[in-house]
XYZ file of C-alpha atoms in Angstrom:
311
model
C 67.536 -87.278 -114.692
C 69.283 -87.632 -118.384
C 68.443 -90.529 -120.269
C 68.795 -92.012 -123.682
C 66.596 -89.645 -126.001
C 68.317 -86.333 -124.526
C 71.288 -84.317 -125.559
C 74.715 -82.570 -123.962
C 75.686 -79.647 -124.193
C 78.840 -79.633 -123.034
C 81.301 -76.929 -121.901
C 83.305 -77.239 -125.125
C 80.137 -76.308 -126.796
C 80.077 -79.849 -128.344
C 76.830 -82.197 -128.571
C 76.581 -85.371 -126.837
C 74.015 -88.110 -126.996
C 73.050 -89.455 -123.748
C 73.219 -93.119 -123.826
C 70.895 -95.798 -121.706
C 68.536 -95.429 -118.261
C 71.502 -96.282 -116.093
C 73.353 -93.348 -114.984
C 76.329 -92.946 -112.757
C 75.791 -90.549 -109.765
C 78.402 -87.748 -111.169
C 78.317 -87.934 -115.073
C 75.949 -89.047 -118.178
C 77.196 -91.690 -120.538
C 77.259 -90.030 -123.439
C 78.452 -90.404 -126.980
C 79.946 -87.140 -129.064
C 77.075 -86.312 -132.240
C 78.756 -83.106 -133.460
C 82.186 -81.786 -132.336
C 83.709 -78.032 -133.180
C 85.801 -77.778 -136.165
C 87.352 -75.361 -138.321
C 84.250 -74.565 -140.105
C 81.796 -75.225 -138.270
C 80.155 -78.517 -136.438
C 81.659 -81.821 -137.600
C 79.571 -84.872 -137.289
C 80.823 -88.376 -135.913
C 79.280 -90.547 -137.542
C 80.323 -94.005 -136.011
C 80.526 -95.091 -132.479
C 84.197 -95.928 -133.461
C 84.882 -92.596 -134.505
C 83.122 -90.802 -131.288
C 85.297 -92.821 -129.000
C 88.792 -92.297 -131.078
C 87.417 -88.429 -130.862
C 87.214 -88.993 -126.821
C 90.608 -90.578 -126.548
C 92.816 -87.789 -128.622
C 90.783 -85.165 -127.397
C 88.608 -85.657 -124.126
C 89.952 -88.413 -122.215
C 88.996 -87.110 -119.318
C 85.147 -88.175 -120.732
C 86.435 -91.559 -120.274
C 86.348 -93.955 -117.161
C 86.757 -97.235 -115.692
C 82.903 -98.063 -114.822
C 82.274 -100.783 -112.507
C 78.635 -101.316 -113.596
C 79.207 -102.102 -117.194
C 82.931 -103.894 -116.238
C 84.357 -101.069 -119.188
C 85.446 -97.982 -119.928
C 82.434 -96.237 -120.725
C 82.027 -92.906 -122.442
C 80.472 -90.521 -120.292
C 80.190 -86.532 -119.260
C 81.198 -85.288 -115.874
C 78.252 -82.976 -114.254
C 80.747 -80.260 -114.223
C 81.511 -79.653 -117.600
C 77.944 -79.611 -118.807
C 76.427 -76.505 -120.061
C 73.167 -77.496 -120.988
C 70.746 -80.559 -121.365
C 68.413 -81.055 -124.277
C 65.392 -82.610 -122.921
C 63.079 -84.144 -126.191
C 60.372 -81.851 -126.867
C 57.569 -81.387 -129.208
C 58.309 -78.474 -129.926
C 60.912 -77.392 -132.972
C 63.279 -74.361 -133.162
C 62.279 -72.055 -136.042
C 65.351 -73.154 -137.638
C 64.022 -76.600 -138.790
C 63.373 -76.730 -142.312
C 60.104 -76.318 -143.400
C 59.238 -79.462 -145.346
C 60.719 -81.628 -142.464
C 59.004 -79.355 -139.830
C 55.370 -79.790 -141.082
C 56.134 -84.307 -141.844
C 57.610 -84.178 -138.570
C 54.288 -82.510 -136.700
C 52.202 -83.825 -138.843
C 53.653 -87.794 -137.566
C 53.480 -86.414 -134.156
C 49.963 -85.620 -134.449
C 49.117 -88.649 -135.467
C 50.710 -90.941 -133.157
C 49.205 -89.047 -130.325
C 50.375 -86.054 -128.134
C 51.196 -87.219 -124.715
C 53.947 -85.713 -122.703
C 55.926 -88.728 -122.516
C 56.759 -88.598 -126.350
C 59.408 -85.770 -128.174
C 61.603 -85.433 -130.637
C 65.187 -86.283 -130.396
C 68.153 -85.919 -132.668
C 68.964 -83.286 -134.799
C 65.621 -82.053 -134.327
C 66.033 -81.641 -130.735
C 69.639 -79.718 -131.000
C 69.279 -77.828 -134.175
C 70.616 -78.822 -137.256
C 68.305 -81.112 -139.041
C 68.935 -80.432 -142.988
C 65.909 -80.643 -145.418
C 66.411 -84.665 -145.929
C 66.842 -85.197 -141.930
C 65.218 -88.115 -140.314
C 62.116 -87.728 -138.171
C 63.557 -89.095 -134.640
C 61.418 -89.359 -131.788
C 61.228 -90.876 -128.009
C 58.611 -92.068 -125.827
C 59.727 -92.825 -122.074
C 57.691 -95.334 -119.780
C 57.145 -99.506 -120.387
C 53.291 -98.789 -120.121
C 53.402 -95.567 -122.628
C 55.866 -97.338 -124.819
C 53.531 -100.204 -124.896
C 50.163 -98.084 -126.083
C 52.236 -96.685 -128.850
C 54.023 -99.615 -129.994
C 50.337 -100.400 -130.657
C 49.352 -97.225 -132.194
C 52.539 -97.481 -134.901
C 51.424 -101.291 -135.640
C 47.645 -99.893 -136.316
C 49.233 -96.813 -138.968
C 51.322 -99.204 -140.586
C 48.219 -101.706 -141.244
C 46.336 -98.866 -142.299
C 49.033 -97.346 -144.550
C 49.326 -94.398 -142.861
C 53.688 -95.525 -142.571
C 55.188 -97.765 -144.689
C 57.701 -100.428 -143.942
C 61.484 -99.742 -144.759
C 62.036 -101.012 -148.403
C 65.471 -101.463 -150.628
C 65.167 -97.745 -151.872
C 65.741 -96.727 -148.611
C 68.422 -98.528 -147.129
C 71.065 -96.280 -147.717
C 69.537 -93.346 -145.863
C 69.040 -96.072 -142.946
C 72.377 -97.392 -142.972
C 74.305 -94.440 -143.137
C 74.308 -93.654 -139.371
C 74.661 -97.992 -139.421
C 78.687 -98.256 -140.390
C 80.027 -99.198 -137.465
C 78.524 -102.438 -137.969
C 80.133 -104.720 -140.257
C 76.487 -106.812 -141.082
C 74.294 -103.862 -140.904
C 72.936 -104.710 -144.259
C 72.532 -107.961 -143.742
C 70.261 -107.509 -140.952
C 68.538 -104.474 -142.386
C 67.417 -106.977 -145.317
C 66.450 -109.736 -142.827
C 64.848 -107.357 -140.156
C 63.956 -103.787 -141.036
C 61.272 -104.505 -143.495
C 58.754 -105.950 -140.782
C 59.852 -103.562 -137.663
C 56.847 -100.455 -137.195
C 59.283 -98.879 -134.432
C 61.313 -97.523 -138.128
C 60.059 -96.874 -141.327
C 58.550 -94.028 -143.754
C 56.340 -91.359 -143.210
C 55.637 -89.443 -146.458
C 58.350 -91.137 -147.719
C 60.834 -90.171 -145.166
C 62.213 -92.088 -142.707
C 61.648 -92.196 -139.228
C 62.633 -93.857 -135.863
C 60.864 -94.395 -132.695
C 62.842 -95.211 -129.341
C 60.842 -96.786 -126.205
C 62.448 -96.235 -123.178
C 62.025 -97.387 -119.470
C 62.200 -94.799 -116.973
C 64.949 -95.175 -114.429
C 62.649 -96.884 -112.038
C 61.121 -99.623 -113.910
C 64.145 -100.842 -115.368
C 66.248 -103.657 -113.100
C 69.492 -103.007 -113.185
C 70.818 -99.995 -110.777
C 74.469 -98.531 -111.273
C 75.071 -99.056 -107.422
C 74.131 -102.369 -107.332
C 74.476 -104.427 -110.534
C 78.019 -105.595 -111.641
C 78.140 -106.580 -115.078
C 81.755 -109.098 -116.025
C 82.829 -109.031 -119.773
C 83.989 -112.995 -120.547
C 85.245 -112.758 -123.689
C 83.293 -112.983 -127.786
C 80.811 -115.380 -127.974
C 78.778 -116.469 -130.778
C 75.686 -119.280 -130.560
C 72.362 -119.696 -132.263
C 69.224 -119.569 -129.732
C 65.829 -119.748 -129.882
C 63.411 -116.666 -128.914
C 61.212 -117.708 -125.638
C 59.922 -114.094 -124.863
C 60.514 -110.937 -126.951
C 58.219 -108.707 -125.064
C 61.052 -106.168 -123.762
C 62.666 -106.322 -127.195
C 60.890 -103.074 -128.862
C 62.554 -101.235 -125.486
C 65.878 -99.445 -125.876
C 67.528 -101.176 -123.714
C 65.720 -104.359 -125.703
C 65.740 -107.749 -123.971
C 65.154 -111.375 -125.318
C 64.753 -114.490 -123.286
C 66.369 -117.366 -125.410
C 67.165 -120.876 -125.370
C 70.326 -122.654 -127.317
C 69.635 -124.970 -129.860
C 72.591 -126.296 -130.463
C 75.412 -127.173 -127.887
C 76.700 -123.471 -125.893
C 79.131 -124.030 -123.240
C 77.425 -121.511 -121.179
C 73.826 -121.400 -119.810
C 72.892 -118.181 -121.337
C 69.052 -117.491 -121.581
C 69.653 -113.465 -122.553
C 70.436 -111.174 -125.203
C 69.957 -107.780 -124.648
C 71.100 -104.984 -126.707
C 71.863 -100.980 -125.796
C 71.565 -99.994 -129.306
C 68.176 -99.046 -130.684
C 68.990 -100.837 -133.956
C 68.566 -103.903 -132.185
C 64.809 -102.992 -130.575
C 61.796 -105.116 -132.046
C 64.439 -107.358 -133.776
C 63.442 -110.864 -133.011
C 60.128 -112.324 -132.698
C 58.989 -115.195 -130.491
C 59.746 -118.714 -131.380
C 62.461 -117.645 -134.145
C 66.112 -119.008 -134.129
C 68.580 -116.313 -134.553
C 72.600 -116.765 -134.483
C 73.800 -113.778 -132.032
C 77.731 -112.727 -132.296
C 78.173 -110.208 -129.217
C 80.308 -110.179 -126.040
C 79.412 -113.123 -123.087
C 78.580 -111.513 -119.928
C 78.480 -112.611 -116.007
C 76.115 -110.420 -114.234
C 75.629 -110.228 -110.657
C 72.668 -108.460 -109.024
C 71.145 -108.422 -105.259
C 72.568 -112.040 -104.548
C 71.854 -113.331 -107.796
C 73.881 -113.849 -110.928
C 73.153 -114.786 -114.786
C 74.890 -115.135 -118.218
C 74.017 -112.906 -120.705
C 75.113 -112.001 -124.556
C 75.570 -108.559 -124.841
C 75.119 -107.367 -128.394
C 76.617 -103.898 -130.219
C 79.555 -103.005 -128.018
C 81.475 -103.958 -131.241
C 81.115 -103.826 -135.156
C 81.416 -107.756 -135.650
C 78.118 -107.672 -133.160
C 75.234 -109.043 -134.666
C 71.836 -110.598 -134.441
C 70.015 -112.462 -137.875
C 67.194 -114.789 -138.078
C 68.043 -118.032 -139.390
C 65.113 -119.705 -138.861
């Protein structure tokens, strides 16, 4: 099955990211990358823009989910043409200087099945000053190479993401409205991004289906409105995972018992650290799963979303 890493191809001929581990039984959620236009692919390059896309031109890609209580972005089966799975492997039309950093980091990190490229190395048009995107799948996998990246950036083999390189990091970041804030506060230490040879790259870890513990049949998740609260980090083990996960604590007075943030975006993976106090602007959540039900902030459904350390 899809998950977040691979691409659409849809019957439009237009490319689609697939979005989370989660997956309704008849469609991918899915977010348009590159859409046909007079000249050629157009990129979207906000998740505002991919959904405005959607509504004046695909509404049919939208629908009232009853997992994630909205309407979600996703692809019917039937008008897919193709799926992208993330490879090691590039096409022969990757440019040269990006294809040899881009083997060369693979190499280094380790060959294992489980890892591939993603991105515009996956479907094809990666330009000379492209990214190096890749994705490992499995907790235990993502684990060992979480390790691996935090051993190559000790040994200078990657370097952390400085000033000089902000723009090229927040230019796919505009749809949120304090992504430099929180690239200043939180980029600089994270292993899962940085440089390799001076370029930048980005690492997803992702659950497969079955280890993660929510199930589209089953879970029912219950928008409550904004919410916004400082809370302290108890556990911060699942937060280098897309989906990424923090166990928290208030520290000041929240009139709901929340004890998680979790996140859907990769921007938000390996954000936090154990013991820190971070203020959290996202969306308050009920969710209710197998007889049981929790509150939970939800953070990057919107551009005001955020997560900094304060403390």
């Amino acid at each position: 099955m899809a998950a977040e890493g691979w691409y659409i191809l849809d019957s439009h001929g237009e490319i689609y990211a697939v979005k989370g581990v989660v997956q309704p039984p008849d469609r991918f959620y899915a977010i348009p990358k590159r859409v046909r236009g007079p000249e050629g692919y157009v990129k979207l390059p906000t998740l505002g823009s991919a959904l405005d896309y959607l509504r004046r031109e695909r509404p049919h890609y939208l629908f009232d989910d009853p997992y994630t209580g909205r309407v979600q972005p996703a692809v019917p089966h039937n008008h897919i043409s193709g799926l992208l799975r993330p490879s090691q492997t590039l096409s022969d039309n990757v440019p040269e200087g990006l294809r040899r950093d881009a083997l060369d980091l693979l190499e280094v990190l380790g060959s294992g099945e489980d890892l591939g490229f993603t991105g515009s190395l996956l479907y094809g048009l990666a330009r000379p000053d492209s990214d190096i995107d890749l994705v490992a799948y499995g907790l235990d996998f993502g684990r060992r190479l979480y390790g691996r990246l935090a051993r190559l950036r000790a040994e200078g083999v990657t370097a952390s993401v400085g000033l000089s390189s902000l723009p090229s990091l927040l230019a796919g970041r505009r749809d949120s409205l304090q992504a430099l804030q929180m690239a200043i506060l939180h980029e600089g230490r994270k292993v899962l991004t940085g440089l390799f040879r001076g370029r930048l790259f980005m690492v997803k870890l992702v659950p497969w289906p079955h280890e993660y513990p929510e199930s589209w049949s089953r879970t029912r998740c219950r928008p409550l409105g904004r919410a916004a609260s400082r809370f302290r980090v108890l556990d911060a083990g699942m937060g280098i995972y897309t989906p990424s996960q923090y166990i928290v604590e208030p520290v000041e007075s929240c009139p709901h018992p929340v004890s998680i943030v979790v996140s859907f975006r990769s921007r938000f993976a390996e954000h936090c650290r154990e013991g820190e106090v971070i203020e959290v602007v996202g969306t308050l959540e009920e969710v209710s799963d197998g007889g049981r039900s929790f509150l939970r902030v939800v953070v990057g459904w919107e551009p005001e979303d955020t997560i900094v350390r304060i403390g």
